[in-house]
Amino acid sequence: MKILLMLSVVPDTTSKINFTDNDTRFDSTGIQWVINPHDEFSLTRAMQLKEKHGGELHVVHVGPSINEPVIRKTLAIGADKAFRIDTVPADSYYTAVQLAEFLKAKHYDLILSGRESIDYNGGMVPGLVAAMTGIKFVNAVIGLEIEGDQATVAREIEGGKETLQTSLPVILAGQKGLVKEEELRIPNMRGIMMARRKPLEVLQPAEAPVKTQYLKFEKPPQKSAVKLVDKDHLDELIDLLHNEAKVI
Amino acid sequence: MAILIYAEQTNGKINKTAKELASYAAELSRKTGMPAYAVSFGAEDPETLFQYGISKVLNITNDAFKTFSARAYSEAIAQAAEETGARILLVGESADAKYLTPFIAAQWQAAYVTGVISEPLTTEPFVVKRKAFSNKAIAHVQLNGNKKILGIAKNSYGLKENPSDGTVKSFEPQVDSTLFDEFKVLSVEKATGKVSLSDAEIIVSGGRGLKGPENWGMIEELAEILGAATACSKPVADMGWRSHTEHVGQTGKQVAPNLYIAIGISGAIQHLAGVNSSKNILVINIDPEAPFFKAADYGVVGDAFEVVPRLIEKLKAFKAEH
Ligand SMILES: Cc1cc2nc3c(=O)[nH]c(=O)nc-3n(C[C@H](O)[C@H](O)[C@H](O)COP(=O)(O)OP(=O)(O)OC[C@H]3O[C@@H](n4cnc5c(N)ncnc54)[C@H](O)[C@@H]3O)c2cc1C
């Protein structure tokens, strides 16, 4: 089985988010870049499936060369080969075109990604890639089993889950729940050594339109100071919730 | 030219998200002069939308659409857009909406942004504010081109009544039936009788400070009195005290209720990223230094095992009077 992970590289979740150039650009000073947390679930599931069924795992990333250490990390975890499409992922549409063009030239049985990137939180790239390639797609995937050429896929729906069956190939956007937290893979020393010799191919980007432009960033408004209520005077709290916040 | 909303339903009825989209569409209609229409997949009460400024609802009642298919639904919505001459499509943030909208965006080659939290700052060029960096920033984004799709963040605009005269038109999209056969639905599991996290006006959430799953009785009781949904922090779901579906935060669900009550949750940055769009936050924590108090509107410093039962008693008395 040939598996592909579409990888997004994002600032670590504890990062302080700041902007530069008059608040028009994300300030990457001091930022530690990591595998997008949602992608980690898909990467681990891909490794488990590869180990069970045999085959190869490839990784593709749209982004500049400074992201290569994070791509190497996926190779250290066990991916066999990586591709980097050498361009700045200007927006979701532009990024999706790059991935769709990549997929048109190759064949994979299973294509995985995360449900959204935690930086721009668009949540639309996997669906756009599916639409552009005509490959079947399931979003918000929390369970995946493969049997022959059939995939059993659980997706999150409002207030529950839906389990679907389909034939390969399919694009799946994974998230927490796809594998258990304690199963998440991290690189070991041997993996890191081996990753150095694994292929990382750099590809040129395709022509594609950019549909959206980020003009400016601001910080969310600061909350005013918390109103503390004494635990022996909870009537006051109820009064505040009722008369001030008007939520009960 | 028109504005179209994808009006979703809960248990057959037009839901709050749809009403919020309608409210937004009505405002956009005033700003642009384009009429505001809706498409619905067989809601029982499409007229409800007239109350919020929608003047025409295309209602799709074919039995085929009783089964959800992202591709078939997206095709049907695109045809409704074609029929009404829509240039701007508004969608919510439900699991289904997020699943199907990219198909429309690709077909339309539209500028599509999610997490929108403001009405347009300007319409020429078309600029809106959206959430970014998991609620740690707000971005001003310009949408180029003549077709636009806005995913409106829940509870960001609110409901604004704006009664208008309207018509409901039955609509029959021509959708290739094989689109429904891409997937076979094996099972659907839904928690019944409980308020779902995404619909909830109030959420009661518990963290590791509650010590163990056996102590969730008081959380559920508090939720029941308030008509609230229950949620939890990540470690609580990881340890299996509560189901993963309750996990909120950066890597869980993003929620924005009118009131979020955090009990025994420290307020880690990743937790806050999923809850800090809530209109009001109440924190109950034994540690006065817990970081959550900095993000809270109301706080009680105290032992949850003492405070929550007392709060339940007080609320019961309050509810009996109101
Ligand atoms: C990549 C990544 C993603 C993450 N994503 C998420 C996410 O989506 N959601 C999330 O929640 N976390 C997430 N986390 C984890 C997060 O960093 C915190 O570890 C987690 O939120 C802490 O959960 P908690 O507040 O329940 O537990 P703790 O941090 O252990 O806090 C327990 C709190 O309970 C209080 N307490 C103890 N006893 C009592 C009592 N008797 N009465 C009242 N209060 C009491 C304590 O004072 C403390 O503040 C993520 C972490 C990483 C690295």
XYZ file of C-alpha atoms in Angstrom, chain B residues 42-260:
219
model
C -36.018 19.930 3.867
C -36.287 21.931 7.100
C -39.836 21.757 8.538
C -39.939 25.464 9.327
C -38.122 27.400 6.580
C -40.378 30.456 7.218
C -38.482 30.988 10.492
C -35.730 32.553 8.400
C -38.022 35.408 7.238
C -37.875 36.662 10.819
C -34.145 37.249 10.355
C -34.286 38.984 6.996
C -34.222 36.158 4.439
C -36.666 36.800 1.586
C -36.576 33.474 -0.257
C -35.814 29.915 0.804
C -35.095 27.193 -1.718
C -36.164 24.032 0.085
C -34.832 20.717 -1.193
C -37.186 17.938 -0.237
C -35.998 15.014 -2.422
C -35.772 11.883 -0.315
C -32.276 11.257 -1.677
C -30.956 14.099 0.476
C -32.129 12.410 3.694
C -28.668 10.814 3.558
C -25.789 13.224 3.892
C -23.174 13.198 1.155
C -20.695 16.058 1.149
C -20.268 15.979 -2.605
C -23.985 15.676 -3.396
C -24.890 18.410 -0.911
C -22.193 20.710 -2.261
C -23.463 20.124 -5.785
C -27.032 20.920 -4.701
C -25.963 24.121 -2.929
C -23.929 25.186 -5.961
C -27.034 24.702 -8.127
C -29.129 26.714 -5.677
C -26.489 29.439 -5.931
C -26.696 29.281 -9.713
C -30.510 29.446 -9.600
C -30.503 32.519 -7.345
C -27.507 34.240 -8.937
C -25.629 34.136 -5.642
C -22.147 35.646 -5.531
C -21.653 35.343 -1.782
C -22.293 32.131 0.126
C -22.471 32.039 3.933
C -21.920 28.787 5.821
C -21.610 27.813 9.482
C -19.015 25.732 11.262
C -20.793 22.415 11.740
C -18.962 19.205 10.906
C -21.044 18.865 7.721
C -20.577 22.490 6.648
C -16.809 22.269 7.036
C -16.820 18.995 5.135
C -18.795 20.102 2.092
C -17.844 23.752 1.584
C -14.382 23.159 0.052
C -16.115 21.335 -2.829
C -18.145 24.452 -3.607
C -15.076 26.662 -3.193
C -13.152 24.583 -5.721
C -16.027 24.524 -8.207
C -16.564 28.273 -7.862
C -12.832 28.976 -7.689
C -13.993 31.219 -4.887
C -12.173 33.172 -2.232
C -13.177 31.215 0.867
C -12.381 32.130 4.457
C -13.444 30.420 7.674
C -13.655 31.672 11.257
C -15.124 35.041 10.218
C -15.974 37.182 13.257
C -17.016 40.525 11.779
C -19.243 41.974 9.126
C -17.208 43.316 6.212
C -15.021 46.253 7.210
C -15.326 47.351 3.583
C -17.106 45.680 0.666
C -14.901 47.214 -2.092
C -12.416 45.616 -1.571
C -14.155 42.951 0.497
C -12.386 42.711 3.871
C -13.453 40.800 6.978
C -11.887 39.920 10.316
C -11.243 36.271 11.060
C -9.756 34.279 13.895
C -6.233 32.998 13.369
C -3.506 31.274 15.339
C -6.068 29.365 17.384
C -7.751 32.473 18.776
C -4.463 34.133 19.654
C -4.863 36.684 16.851
C -7.395 38.334 14.589
C -6.554 38.794 10.918
C -7.969 41.281 8.408
C -8.392 39.328 5.192
C -9.257 40.562 1.733
C -11.293 38.262 -0.519
C -10.548 38.717 -4.210
C -12.607 37.730 -7.201
C -16.345 37.921 -7.759
C -17.352 34.791 -5.852
C -16.881 34.624 -2.112
C -17.602 32.121 0.627
C -17.620 33.111 4.290
C -17.574 30.559 7.111
C -19.043 32.531 10.015
C -17.697 31.711 13.491
C -20.388 30.577 15.855
C -21.870 33.154 18.210
C -19.705 35.899 16.731
C -22.465 37.931 15.122
C -25.497 36.981 17.197
C -29.170 36.854 16.249
C -30.781 40.020 14.940
C -34.459 39.957 14.134
C -35.333 41.761 10.983
C -38.722 40.546 9.775
C -39.182 40.488 6.012
C -41.740 39.070 3.610
C -40.591 35.882 2.049
C -41.420 32.902 -0.079
C -40.502 29.246 0.191
C -39.793 27.593 -3.101
C -39.377 23.888 -3.541
C -36.120 23.196 -5.356
C -35.017 20.045 -7.173
C -31.293 19.989 -7.884
C -30.089 17.612 -10.574
C -27.454 15.594 -8.798
C -25.808 12.469 -10.160
C -27.082 9.698 -7.879
C -23.701 7.944 -7.905
C -22.418 10.758 -5.665
C -24.461 9.184 -2.877
C -22.791 5.817 -3.459
C -19.218 6.921 -2.800
C -19.630 5.890 0.823
C -21.719 3.268 2.530
C -22.902 4.384 5.962
C -22.279 1.518 8.390
C -23.481 3.206 11.555
C -24.337 6.530 13.179
C -23.873 6.990 16.917
C -25.323 10.092 18.505
C -25.689 10.980 22.135
C -29.432 11.486 22.552
C -31.251 13.674 25.007
C -28.116 15.659 25.767
C -27.359 19.194 24.724
C -24.618 19.019 22.094
C -21.476 21.070 22.612
C -21.941 23.016 19.415
C -25.547 24.033 20.159
C -25.015 24.795 23.834
C -25.583 28.299 25.232
C -23.862 27.226 28.445
C -21.051 24.699 28.860
C -19.934 23.165 32.152
C -16.403 21.844 31.813
C -14.291 19.808 34.229
C -10.536 19.301 34.485
C -8.003 17.175 36.256
C -8.812 19.029 39.500
C -11.913 16.826 39.789
C -9.656 13.877 40.657
C -11.577 11.098 38.894
C -14.536 10.133 36.677
C -16.605 9.169 39.724
C -16.812 12.865 40.622
C -18.622 13.975 37.454
C -22.063 13.533 39.059
C -22.038 17.136 40.274
C -20.835 18.406 36.885
C -23.731 16.688 35.151
C -26.183 17.902 37.765
C -24.980 21.482 37.371
C -25.241 21.138 33.590
C -28.741 19.775 33.837
C -29.992 22.633 35.986
C -28.543 25.141 33.532
C -29.612 23.257 30.390
C -25.910 23.120 29.576
C -23.616 20.738 27.712
C -20.669 19.093 29.471
C -17.057 19.334 28.337
C -13.599 18.536 29.672
C -9.900 19.328 29.365
C -7.564 17.204 27.269
C -5.968 15.097 30.052
C -9.447 14.188 31.308
C -10.284 12.737 27.886
C -6.822 11.176 27.504
C -7.185 9.329 30.815
C -10.566 8.061 29.686
C -12.507 9.800 32.476
C -14.740 11.327 29.810
C -15.343 10.691 26.121
C -13.069 12.332 23.535
C -16.103 14.076 22.083
C -16.104 16.323 25.188
C -12.491 17.475 24.811
C -12.270 21.214 24.136
C -9.203 23.263 23.276
C -6.715 23.791 20.516
C -6.626 20.101 19.620
C -10.228 19.399 20.591
C -13.433 21.265 19.878
C -13.506 25.021 19.634
C -16.522 26.374 21.459
C -18.025 29.825 21.957
C -21.043 29.593 24.278
C -22.579 32.530 26.165
C -21.199 31.079 29.391
C -18.288 28.679 29.844
